[in-house]
Coordinates of C-alpha atoms in Angstrom, one line a residue:
X1 CA 64.2 -85.5 39.0
X2 CA 61.5 -83.3 39.7
X3 CA 61.6 -80.6 42.3
X4 CA 59.3 -80.8 44.9
X5 CA 57.0 -78.2 45.4
X6 CA 55.8 -76.8 48.9
X7 CA 52.7 -75.4 50.3
X8 CA 53.1 -71.9 49.6
X9 CA 54.9 -72.2 46.0
X10 CA 51.6 -70.5 44.3
X11 CA 52.8 -67.6 46.0
X12 CA 56.0 -67.5 44.9
X13 CA 54.4 -68.2 41.0
X14 CA 51.8 -65.6 41.5
X15 CA 54.0 -63.1 42.9
X16 CA 56.2 -63.6 40.2
X17 CA 53.7 -63.3 37.1
X18 CA 52.6 -59.8 38.5
X19 CA 55.4 -57.7 36.7
X20 CA 57.5 -56.8 39.6
X21 CA 55.3 -54.0 40.9
X22 CA 54.0 -53.5 44.9
X23 CA 50.6 -55.4 45.2
X24 CA 48.1 -55.6 47.7
X25 CA 46.5 -58.8 48.3
X26 CA 43.4 -59.6 50.4
X27 CA 43.1 -62.7 53.2
X28 CA 39.7 -63.2 50.6
X29 CA 42.6 -63.6 47.3
X30 CA 44.1 -65.5 49.0
X31 CA 41.4 -67.9 49.9
X32 CA 40.2 -67.6 46.6
X33 CA 42.8 -67.3 44.1
X34 CA 45.5 -68.9 46.1
X35 CA 44.0 -71.4 48.4
X36 CA 40.6 -72.7 47.5
X37 CA 40.6 -75.8 49.0
X38 CA 41.8 -74.5 52.6
X39 CA 42.3 -71.3 52.1
X40 CA 45.0 -69.2 54.6
X41 CA 46.2 -71.1 57.5
X42 CA 44.2 -69.7 60.9
X43 CA 47.7 -68.1 62.3
X44 CA 48.3 -65.7 59.3
X45 CA 45.0 -64.1 59.8
X46 CA 45.8 -63.7 64.0
X47 CA 49.6 -63.3 63.9
X48 CA 51.5 -60.6 62.6
X49 CA 54.4 -62.5 62.9
X50 CA 53.1 -64.9 60.4
X51 CA 54.2 -62.4 57.5
X52 CA 57.4 -61.8 59.0
X53 CA 59.9 -61.7 56.1
X54 CA 62.2 -64.7 58.2
X55 CA 62.4 -67.3 55.7
X56 CA 64.1 -69.7 58.1
X57 CA 60.3 -70.7 59.0
X58 CA 58.9 -72.9 55.8
X59 CA 55.9 -73.2 58.1
X60 CA 55.0 -69.6 57.6
X61 CA 54.7 -68.2 54.0
X62 CA 57.9 -66.0 54.2
X63 CA 60.4 -68.2 51.5
X64 CA 57.2 -68.2 48.9
X65 CA 57.8 -64.0 48.6
X66 CA 61.5 -64.1 49.1
X67 CA 61.7 -66.2 46.4
X68 CA 59.5 -64.2 43.8
X69 CA 62.2 -61.4 44.8
X70 CA 59.4 -59.9 47.5
X71 CA 59.0 -58.1 50.2
X72 CA 56.1 -58.1 52.7
X73 CA 55.9 -53.9 54.0
X74 CA 52.6 -54.2 55.7
X75 CA 50.1 -56.0 57.0
X76 CA 46.7 -55.3 58.1
X77 CA 44.4 -58.0 60.2
X78 CA 41.7 -55.7 61.1
X79 CA 41.2 -55.3 57.4
X80 CA 42.5 -58.3 56.2
X81 CA 45.1 -57.7 53.5
X82 CA 48.8 -57.7 53.1
X83 CA 51.2 -55.4 50.7
X84 CA 54.7 -56.6 49.4
X85 CA 56.9 -54.9 47.5
X86 CA 60.0 -56.0 45.3
X87 CA 62.4 -57.0 47.4
X88 CA 65.3 -54.4 47.0
X89 CA 68.6 -56.4 47.3
X90 CA 70.5 -54.0 49.2
X91 CA 67.9 -54.8 51.5
X92 CA 68.3 -58.8 51.9
X93 CA 72.2 -58.8 52.0
X94 CA 72.0 -56.7 55.5
X95 CA 69.7 -59.1 57.3
X96 CA 71.1 -61.3 59.0

């Protein structure tokens, strides 16, 4: 049986193919490269909470970068970019 694709799987794939280094993506890059059909959700552009490293809210994108072993370390809503870095296992295990 084929695995069901999720809305933000494209982020997972992109980050996994990054080679394990820190990466900065602009909202425009998300729109053009990852979501050309409809772009990032409006809440991703207006709410820092959308970028929280919390996999329990699948309507947000966190499961996508966590599944790629990345975490968000900085978001700038005004300048429209986000910084991801490889997830440190020790950080992950200490979270509830």
